[in-house]
Tab-separated table of C-alpha atoms and ligand atoms in Angstrom:
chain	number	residue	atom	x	y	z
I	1	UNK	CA	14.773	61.179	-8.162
I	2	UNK	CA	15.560	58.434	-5.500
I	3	UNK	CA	11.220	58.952	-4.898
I	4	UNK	CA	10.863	57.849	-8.260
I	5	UNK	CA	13.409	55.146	-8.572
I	6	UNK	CA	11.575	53.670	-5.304
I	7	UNK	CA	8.186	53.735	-6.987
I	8	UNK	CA	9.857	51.905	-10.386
I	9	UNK	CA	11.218	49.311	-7.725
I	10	UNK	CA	8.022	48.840	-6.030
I	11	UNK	CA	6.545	48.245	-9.818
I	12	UNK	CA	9.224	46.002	-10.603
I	13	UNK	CA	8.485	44.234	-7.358
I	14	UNK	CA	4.641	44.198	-7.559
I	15	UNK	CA	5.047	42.690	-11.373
I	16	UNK	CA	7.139	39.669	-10.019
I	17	UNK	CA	5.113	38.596	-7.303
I	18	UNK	CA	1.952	39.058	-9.877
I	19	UNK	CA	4.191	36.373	-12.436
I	20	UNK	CA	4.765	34.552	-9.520
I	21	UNK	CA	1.365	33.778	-8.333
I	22	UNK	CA	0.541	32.810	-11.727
I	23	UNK	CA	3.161	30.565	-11.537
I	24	UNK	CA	1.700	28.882	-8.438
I	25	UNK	CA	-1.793	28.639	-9.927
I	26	UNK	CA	-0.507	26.654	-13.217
I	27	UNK	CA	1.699	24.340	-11.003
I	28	UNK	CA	5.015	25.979	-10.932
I	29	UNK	CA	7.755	26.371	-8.816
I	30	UNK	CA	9.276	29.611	-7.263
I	31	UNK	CA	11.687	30.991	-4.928
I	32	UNK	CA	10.687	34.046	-2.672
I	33	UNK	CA	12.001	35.986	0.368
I	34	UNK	CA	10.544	35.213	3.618
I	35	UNK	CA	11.672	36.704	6.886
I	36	UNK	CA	13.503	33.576	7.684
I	37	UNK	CA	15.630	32.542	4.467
I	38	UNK	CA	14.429	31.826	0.509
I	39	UNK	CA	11.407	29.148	0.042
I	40	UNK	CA	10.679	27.198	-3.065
I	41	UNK	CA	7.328	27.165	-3.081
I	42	UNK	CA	4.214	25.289	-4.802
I	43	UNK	CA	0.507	24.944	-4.213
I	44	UNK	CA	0.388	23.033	-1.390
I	45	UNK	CA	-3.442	21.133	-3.007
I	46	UNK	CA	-1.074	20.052	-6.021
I	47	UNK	CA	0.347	16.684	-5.516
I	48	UNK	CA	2.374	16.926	-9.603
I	49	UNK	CA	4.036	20.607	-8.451
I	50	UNK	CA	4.751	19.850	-5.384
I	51	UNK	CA	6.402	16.471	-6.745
I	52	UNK	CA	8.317	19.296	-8.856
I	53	UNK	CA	9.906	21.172	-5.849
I	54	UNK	CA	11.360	17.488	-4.099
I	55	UNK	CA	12.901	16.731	-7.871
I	56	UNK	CA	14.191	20.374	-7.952
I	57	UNK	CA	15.917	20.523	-4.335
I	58	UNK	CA	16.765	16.488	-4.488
I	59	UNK	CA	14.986	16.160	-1.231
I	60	UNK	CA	13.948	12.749	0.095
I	61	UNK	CA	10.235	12.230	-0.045
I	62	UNK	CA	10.067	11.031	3.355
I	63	UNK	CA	11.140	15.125	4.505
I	64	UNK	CA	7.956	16.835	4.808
I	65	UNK	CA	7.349	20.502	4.092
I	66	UNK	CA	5.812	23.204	5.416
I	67	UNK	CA	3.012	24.519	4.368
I	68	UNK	CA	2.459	28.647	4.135
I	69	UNK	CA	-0.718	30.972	5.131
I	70	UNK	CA	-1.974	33.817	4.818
I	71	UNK	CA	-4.149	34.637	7.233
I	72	UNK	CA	-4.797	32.818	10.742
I	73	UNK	CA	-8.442	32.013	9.084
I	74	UNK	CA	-7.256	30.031	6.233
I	75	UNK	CA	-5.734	27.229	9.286
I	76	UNK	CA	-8.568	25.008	9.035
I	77	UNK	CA	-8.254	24.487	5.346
I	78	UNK	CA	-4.870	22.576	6.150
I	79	UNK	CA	-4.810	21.592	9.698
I	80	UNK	CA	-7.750	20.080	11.953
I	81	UNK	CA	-8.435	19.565	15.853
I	82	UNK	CA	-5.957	22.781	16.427
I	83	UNK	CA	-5.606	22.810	20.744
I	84	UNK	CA	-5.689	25.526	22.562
I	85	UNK	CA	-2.169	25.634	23.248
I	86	UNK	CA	-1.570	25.911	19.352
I	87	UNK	CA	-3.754	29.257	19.230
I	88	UNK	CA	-2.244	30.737	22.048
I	89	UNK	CA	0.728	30.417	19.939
I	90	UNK	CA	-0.372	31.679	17.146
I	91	UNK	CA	-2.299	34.929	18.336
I	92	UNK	CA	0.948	35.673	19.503
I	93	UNK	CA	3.584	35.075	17.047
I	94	UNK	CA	1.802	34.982	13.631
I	95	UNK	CA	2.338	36.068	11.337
I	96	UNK	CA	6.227	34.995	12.052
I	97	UNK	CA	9.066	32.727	12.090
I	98	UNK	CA	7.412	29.971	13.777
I	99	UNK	CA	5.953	26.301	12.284
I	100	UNK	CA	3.968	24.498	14.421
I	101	UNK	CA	3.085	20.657	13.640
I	102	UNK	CA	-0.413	19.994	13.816
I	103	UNK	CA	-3.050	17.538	13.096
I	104	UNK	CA	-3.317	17.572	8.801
I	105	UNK	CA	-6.365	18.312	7.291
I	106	UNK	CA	-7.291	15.254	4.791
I	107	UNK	CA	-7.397	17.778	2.047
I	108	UNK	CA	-3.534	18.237	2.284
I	109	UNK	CA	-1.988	16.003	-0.251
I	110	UNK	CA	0.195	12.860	1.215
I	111	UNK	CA	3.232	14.084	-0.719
I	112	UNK	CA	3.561	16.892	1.070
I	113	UNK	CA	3.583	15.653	4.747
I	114	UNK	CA	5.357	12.665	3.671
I	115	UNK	CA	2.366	10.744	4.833
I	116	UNK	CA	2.247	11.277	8.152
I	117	UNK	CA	-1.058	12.254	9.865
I	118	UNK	CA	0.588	16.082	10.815
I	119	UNK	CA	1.145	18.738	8.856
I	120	UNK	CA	3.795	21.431	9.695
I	121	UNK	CA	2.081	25.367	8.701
I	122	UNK	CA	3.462	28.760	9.342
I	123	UNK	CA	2.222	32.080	8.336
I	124	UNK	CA	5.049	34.194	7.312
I	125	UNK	CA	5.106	37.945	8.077
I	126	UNK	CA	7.411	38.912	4.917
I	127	UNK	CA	4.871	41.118	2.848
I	128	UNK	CA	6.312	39.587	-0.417
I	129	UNK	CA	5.444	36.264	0.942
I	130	UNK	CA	2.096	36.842	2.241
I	131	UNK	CA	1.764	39.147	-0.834
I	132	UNK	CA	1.829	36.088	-3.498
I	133	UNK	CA	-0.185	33.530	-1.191
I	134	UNK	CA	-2.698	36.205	-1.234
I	135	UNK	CA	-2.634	36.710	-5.123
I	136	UNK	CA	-2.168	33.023	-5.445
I	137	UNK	CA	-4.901	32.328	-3.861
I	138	UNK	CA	-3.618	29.458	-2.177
I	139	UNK	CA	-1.542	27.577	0.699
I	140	UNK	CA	1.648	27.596	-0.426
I	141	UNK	CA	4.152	24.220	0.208
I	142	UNK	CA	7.665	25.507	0.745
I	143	UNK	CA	11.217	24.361	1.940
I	144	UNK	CA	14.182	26.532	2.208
I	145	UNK	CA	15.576	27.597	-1.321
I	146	UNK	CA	18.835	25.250	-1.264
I	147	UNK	CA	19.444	21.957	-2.876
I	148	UNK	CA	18.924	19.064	-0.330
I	149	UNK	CA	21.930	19.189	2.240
I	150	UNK	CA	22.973	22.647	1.210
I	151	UNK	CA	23.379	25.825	3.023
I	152	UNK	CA	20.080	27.516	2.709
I	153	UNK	CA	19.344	30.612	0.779
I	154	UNK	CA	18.834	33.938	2.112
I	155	UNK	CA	19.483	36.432	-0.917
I	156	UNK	CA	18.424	36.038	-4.557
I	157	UNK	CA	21.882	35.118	-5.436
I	158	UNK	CA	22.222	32.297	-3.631
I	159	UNK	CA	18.861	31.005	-5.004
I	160	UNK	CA	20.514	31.387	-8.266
I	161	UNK	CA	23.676	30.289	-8.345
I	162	UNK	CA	22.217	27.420	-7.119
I	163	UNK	CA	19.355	26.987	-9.196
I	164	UNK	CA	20.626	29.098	-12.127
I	165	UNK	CA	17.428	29.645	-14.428
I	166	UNK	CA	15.483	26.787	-13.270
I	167	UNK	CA	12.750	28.763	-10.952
I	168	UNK	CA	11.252	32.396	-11.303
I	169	UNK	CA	12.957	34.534	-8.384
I	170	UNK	CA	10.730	37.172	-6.281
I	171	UNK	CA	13.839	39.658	-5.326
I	172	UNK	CA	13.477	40.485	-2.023
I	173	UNK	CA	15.258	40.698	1.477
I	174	UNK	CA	15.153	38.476	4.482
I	175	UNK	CA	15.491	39.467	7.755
I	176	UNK	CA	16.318	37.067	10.233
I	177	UNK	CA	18.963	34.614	8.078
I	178	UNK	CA	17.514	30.855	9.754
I	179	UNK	CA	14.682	29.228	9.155
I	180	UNK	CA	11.516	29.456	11.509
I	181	UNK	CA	11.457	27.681	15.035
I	182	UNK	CA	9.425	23.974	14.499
I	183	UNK	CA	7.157	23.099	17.804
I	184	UNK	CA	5.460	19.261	17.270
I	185	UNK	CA	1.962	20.646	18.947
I	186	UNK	CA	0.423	16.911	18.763
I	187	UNK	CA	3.033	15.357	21.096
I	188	UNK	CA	2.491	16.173	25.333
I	189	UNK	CA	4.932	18.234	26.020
I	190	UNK	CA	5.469	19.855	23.193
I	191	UNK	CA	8.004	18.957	20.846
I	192	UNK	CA	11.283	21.576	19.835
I	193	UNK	CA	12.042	19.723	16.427
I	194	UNK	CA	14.182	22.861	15.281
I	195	UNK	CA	15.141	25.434	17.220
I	196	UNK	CA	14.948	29.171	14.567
I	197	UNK	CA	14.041	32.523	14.322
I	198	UNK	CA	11.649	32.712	17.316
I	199	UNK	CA	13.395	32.096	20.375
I	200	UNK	CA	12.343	29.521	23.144
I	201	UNK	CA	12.346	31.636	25.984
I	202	UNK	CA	9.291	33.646	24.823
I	203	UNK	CA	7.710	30.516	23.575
I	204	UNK	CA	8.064	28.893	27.589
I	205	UNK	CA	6.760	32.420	28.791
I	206	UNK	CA	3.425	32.196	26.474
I	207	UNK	CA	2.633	28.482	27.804
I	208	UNK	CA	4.175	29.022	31.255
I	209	UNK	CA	5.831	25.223	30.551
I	210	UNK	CA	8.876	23.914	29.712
I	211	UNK	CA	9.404	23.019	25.871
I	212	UNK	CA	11.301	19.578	25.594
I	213	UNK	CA	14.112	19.679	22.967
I	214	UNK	CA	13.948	16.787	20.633
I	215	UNK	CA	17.311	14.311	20.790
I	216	UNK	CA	18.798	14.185	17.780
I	217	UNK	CA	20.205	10.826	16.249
I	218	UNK	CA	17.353	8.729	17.758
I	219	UNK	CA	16.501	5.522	15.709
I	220	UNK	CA	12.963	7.036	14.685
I	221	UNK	CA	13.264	10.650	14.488
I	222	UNK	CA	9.950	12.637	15.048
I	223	UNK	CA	11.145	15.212	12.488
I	224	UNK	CA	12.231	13.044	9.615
I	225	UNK	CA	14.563	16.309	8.733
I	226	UNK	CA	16.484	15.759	11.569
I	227	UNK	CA	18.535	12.638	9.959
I	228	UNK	CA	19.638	14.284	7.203
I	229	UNK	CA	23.238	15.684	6.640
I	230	UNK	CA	22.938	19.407	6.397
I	231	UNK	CA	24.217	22.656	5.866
I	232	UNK	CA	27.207	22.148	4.568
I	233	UNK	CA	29.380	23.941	2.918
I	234	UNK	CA	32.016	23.792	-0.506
I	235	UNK	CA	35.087	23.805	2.075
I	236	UNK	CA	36.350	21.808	5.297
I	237	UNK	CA	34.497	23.892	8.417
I	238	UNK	CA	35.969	23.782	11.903
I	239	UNK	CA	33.516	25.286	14.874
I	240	UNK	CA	35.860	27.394	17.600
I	241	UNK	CA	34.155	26.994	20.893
I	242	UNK	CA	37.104	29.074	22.439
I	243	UNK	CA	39.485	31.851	20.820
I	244	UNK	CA	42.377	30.718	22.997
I	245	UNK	CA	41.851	27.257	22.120
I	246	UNK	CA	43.316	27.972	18.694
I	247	UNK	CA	46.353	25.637	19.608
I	248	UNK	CA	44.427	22.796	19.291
I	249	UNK	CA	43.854	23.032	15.508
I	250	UNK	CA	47.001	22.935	14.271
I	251	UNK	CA	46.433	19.414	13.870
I	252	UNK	CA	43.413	19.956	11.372
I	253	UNK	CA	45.607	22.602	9.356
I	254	UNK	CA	47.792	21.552	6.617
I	255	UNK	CA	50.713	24.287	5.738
I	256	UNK	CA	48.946	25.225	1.992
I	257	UNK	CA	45.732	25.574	3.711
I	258	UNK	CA	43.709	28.332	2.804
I	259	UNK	CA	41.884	29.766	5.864
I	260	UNK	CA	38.710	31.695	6.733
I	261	UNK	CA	38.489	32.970	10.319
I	262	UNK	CA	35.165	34.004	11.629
I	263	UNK	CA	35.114	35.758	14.611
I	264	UNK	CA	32.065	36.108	16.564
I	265	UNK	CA	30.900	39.737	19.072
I	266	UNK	CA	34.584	40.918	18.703
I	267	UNK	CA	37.065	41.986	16.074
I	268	UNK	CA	39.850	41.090	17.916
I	269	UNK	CA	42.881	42.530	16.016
I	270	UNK	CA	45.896	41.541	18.001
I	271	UNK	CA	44.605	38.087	17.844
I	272	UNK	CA	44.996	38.481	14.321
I	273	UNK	CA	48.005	39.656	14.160
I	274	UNK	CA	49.458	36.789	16.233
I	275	UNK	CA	47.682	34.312	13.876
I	276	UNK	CA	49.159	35.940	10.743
I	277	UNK	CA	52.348	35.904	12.412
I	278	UNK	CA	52.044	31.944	12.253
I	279	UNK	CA	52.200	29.727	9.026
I	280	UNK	CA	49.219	29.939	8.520
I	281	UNK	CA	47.406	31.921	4.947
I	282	UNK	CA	44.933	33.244	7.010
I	283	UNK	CA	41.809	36.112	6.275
I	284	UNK	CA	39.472	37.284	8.651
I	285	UNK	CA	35.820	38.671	8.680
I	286	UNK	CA	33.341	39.934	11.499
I	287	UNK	CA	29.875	37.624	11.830
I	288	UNK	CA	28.698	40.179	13.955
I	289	UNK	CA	28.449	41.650	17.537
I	290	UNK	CA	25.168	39.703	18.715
I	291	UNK	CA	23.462	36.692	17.606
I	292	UNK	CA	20.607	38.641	15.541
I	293	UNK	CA	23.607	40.165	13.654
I	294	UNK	CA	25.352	36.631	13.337
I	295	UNK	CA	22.302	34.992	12.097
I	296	UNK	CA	21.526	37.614	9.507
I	297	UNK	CA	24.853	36.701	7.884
I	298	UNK	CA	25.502	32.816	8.963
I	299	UNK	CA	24.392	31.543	5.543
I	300	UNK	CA	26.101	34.219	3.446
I	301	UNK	CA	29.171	33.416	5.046
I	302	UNK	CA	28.559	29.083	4.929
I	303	UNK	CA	27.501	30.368	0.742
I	304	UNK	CA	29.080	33.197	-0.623
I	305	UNK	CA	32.027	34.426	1.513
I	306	UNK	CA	33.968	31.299	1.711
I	307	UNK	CA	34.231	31.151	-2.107
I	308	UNK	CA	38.625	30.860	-2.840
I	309	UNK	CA	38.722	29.395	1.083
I	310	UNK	CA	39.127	25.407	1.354
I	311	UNK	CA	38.748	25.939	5.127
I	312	UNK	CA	36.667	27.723	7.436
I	313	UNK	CA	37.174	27.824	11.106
I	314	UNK	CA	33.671	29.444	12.842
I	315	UNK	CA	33.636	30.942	16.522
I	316	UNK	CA	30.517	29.075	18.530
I	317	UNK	CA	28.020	31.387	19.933
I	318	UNK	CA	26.126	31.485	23.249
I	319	UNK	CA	23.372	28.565	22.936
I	320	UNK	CA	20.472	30.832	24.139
I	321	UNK	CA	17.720	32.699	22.195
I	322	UNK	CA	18.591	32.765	18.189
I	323	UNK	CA	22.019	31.554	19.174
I	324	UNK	CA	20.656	27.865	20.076
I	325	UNK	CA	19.587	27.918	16.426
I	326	UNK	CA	22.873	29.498	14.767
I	327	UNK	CA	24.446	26.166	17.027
I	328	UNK	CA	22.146	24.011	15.425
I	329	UNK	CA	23.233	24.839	12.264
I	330	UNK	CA	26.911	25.374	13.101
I	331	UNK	CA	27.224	22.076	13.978
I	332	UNK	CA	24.911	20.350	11.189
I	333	UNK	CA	27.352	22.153	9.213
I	334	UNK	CA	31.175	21.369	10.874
I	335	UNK	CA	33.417	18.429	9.852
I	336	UNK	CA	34.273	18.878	13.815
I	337	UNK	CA	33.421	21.326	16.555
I	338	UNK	CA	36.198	21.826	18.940
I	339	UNK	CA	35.894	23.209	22.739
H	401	TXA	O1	11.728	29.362	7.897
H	401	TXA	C1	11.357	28.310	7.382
H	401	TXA	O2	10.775	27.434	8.044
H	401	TXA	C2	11.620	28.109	5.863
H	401	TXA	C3	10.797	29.170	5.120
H	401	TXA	C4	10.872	28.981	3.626
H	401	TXA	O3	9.471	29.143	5.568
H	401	TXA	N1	11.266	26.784	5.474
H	401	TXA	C5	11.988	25.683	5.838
H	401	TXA	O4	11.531	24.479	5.308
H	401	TXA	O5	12.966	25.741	6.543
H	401	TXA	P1	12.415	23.156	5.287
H	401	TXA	O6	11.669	22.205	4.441
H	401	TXA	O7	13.783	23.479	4.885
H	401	TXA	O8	12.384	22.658	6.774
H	401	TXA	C6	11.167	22.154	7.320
H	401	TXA	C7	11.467	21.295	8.527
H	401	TXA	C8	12.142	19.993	8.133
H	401	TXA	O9	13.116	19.686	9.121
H	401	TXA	C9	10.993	18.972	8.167
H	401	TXA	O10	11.431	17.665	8.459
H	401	TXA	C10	10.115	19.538	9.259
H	401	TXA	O11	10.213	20.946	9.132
H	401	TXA	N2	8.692	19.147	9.074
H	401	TXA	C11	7.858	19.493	8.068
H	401	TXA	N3	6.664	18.900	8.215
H	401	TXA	C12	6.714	18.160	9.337
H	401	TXA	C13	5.794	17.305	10.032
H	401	TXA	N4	4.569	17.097	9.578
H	401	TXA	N5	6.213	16.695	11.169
H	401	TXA	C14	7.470	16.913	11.633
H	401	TXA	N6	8.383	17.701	11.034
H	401	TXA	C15	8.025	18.318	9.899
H	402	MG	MG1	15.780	23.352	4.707
């Protein structure tokens, strides 16, 4: 029985992504698990849909997007004068959660870079997603599955409830919870323009160099995404640095405040109890015990679980491996981050 309900579900699955490459090829728009969160995704050669997926997500045309693959041999058709650096890169980690910015092939329509002479690719290693590039037959142009400035999307209800019926869904998983890790490959060093799913340490260890993180708030910023507010959430968000520092919010708390506690590697029940004990209306849940766990659920939590909250105080994580990119988020995200 559960054999056959597995082999209806693989049907099910293998009929979407066969609508959804049709889709593509007529100049559509839709969402589809990658191993990183939801993309909304075009074909990349077609200026008019990929016009469609800006309109759709509000996003300013100066925000490029990234542009999927899949297979390492379909790189030249979007990017050009690759270094050696960049392949060393990708025999390692593709397909996977890493985008690397790289000279653009001409054929690459302005829209989608935003006009600049790079082009940021990846090549995902979610079978769904390299499924429906392959049936597509084409790169596909993609930016998370949110609405510009939002949380973005890592289950197929998020997509919807915040797209409602507006794009054809691929149901699917994803695995990691943030977005891929950006390297700028045309700038000596290289560039971190977002830290994500593939951690920096193995990155440095590939290269044997140092990658240089890109400063935020500069006057030009190198990724235009970078000056955008984003991430955030329906209610008022508060990152913890420190547990014991709870004393310290009490100023950011109003009485009828209706609170969200996240606590990060431990469930700490006697610290609950001492903060029930208080004035405050106060529920707790468990992000999870390491940073891959936290990750996983970091946008569920920002989306879905703080639904009936109108405040949300987060516990930081560690800022090493996936937990300098939970950071990055946390704190794109927070109306203030207290340590
Ligand atoms: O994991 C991911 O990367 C997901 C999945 C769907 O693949 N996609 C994603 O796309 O996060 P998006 O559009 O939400 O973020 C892409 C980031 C933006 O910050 C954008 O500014 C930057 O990459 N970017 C894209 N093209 C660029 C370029 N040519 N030069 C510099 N930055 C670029
Ligand atoms: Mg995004």
């Amino acid at each position: 029985m559960i054999e056959e309900q597995k082999k209806v579900n693989e049907k099910i699955q293998e009929e979407q992504i066969i609508k959804a490459a049709e889709i593509i090829k007529s100049g559509g728009v839709v969402a589809f698990p990658t191993e990183t969160v939801y993309g909304l995704g075009a074909n990349a050669f077609d200026e008019k849909a990929v016009e469609k997926v800006f309109e759709l997500k509000g996003r300013p045309q100066d925000n490029p997007l990234i542009v999927h693959i899949c297979s390492k041999d379909d790189l030249d058709i979007v990017a050009s004068d690759i270094s050696d650096k960049a392949y060393k890169l990708i025999e390692k980690f593709w397909p996977g959660p890493l985008t690397l910015v790289l000279p653009r092939n001409p054929s690459v329509p302005d829209v989608v870079s935003a006009g600049l002479p790079t082009v940021a690719v990846r090549m995902p290693s979610h079978p769904i997603a390299l499924k429906l590039i392959q049936y597509a037959e084409l790169p596909i142009a993609a930016p998370s599955a949110n609405p510009s400035g939002k949380p973005s999307a890592t289950k197929p209800e998020h997509v919807k409830s915040y797209f409602q019926n507006k794009v054809f869904i691929i149901e699917g998983q994803t695995e990691i919870g943030i977005e891929s890790t950006v390297l700028d490959m045309t700038s000596d060093p290289i560039l971190l323009l977002r830290p994500g799913g593939l951690e920096i340490e193995k990155i440095e260890e590939v290269l044997k160099e140092k990658i240089v993180k890109k400063i935020e708030n500069s006057q030009k910023p190198k990724s235009p995404g970078i000056k955008y507010t984003h991430y955030k959430p329906q209610i008022y968000l508060i990152v913890l640095k420190d547990r014991e520092k709870i004393s310290k919010l009490k100023n950011f708390l109003k009485p009828e405040s209706k609170i969200l506690y996240v606590m990060a590697y431990t469930f700490d029940e006697s610290f609950q109890s001492k903060l029930k004990k208080g004035i405050y209306n106060i529920d707790f849940i468990f992000a999870g015990a390491d940073e891959r766990e936290i990750a996983k659920n970091l946008f569920d939590i920002l989306i879905a679980k703080s639904i009936g909250y109108d405040t949300m105080i987060f516990e930081a994580v560690d800022e090493r491996g996936i937990g300098l990119g939970i950071m990055n988020r946390l704190k794109k995200a927070a109306d203030i981050v207290i340590s």
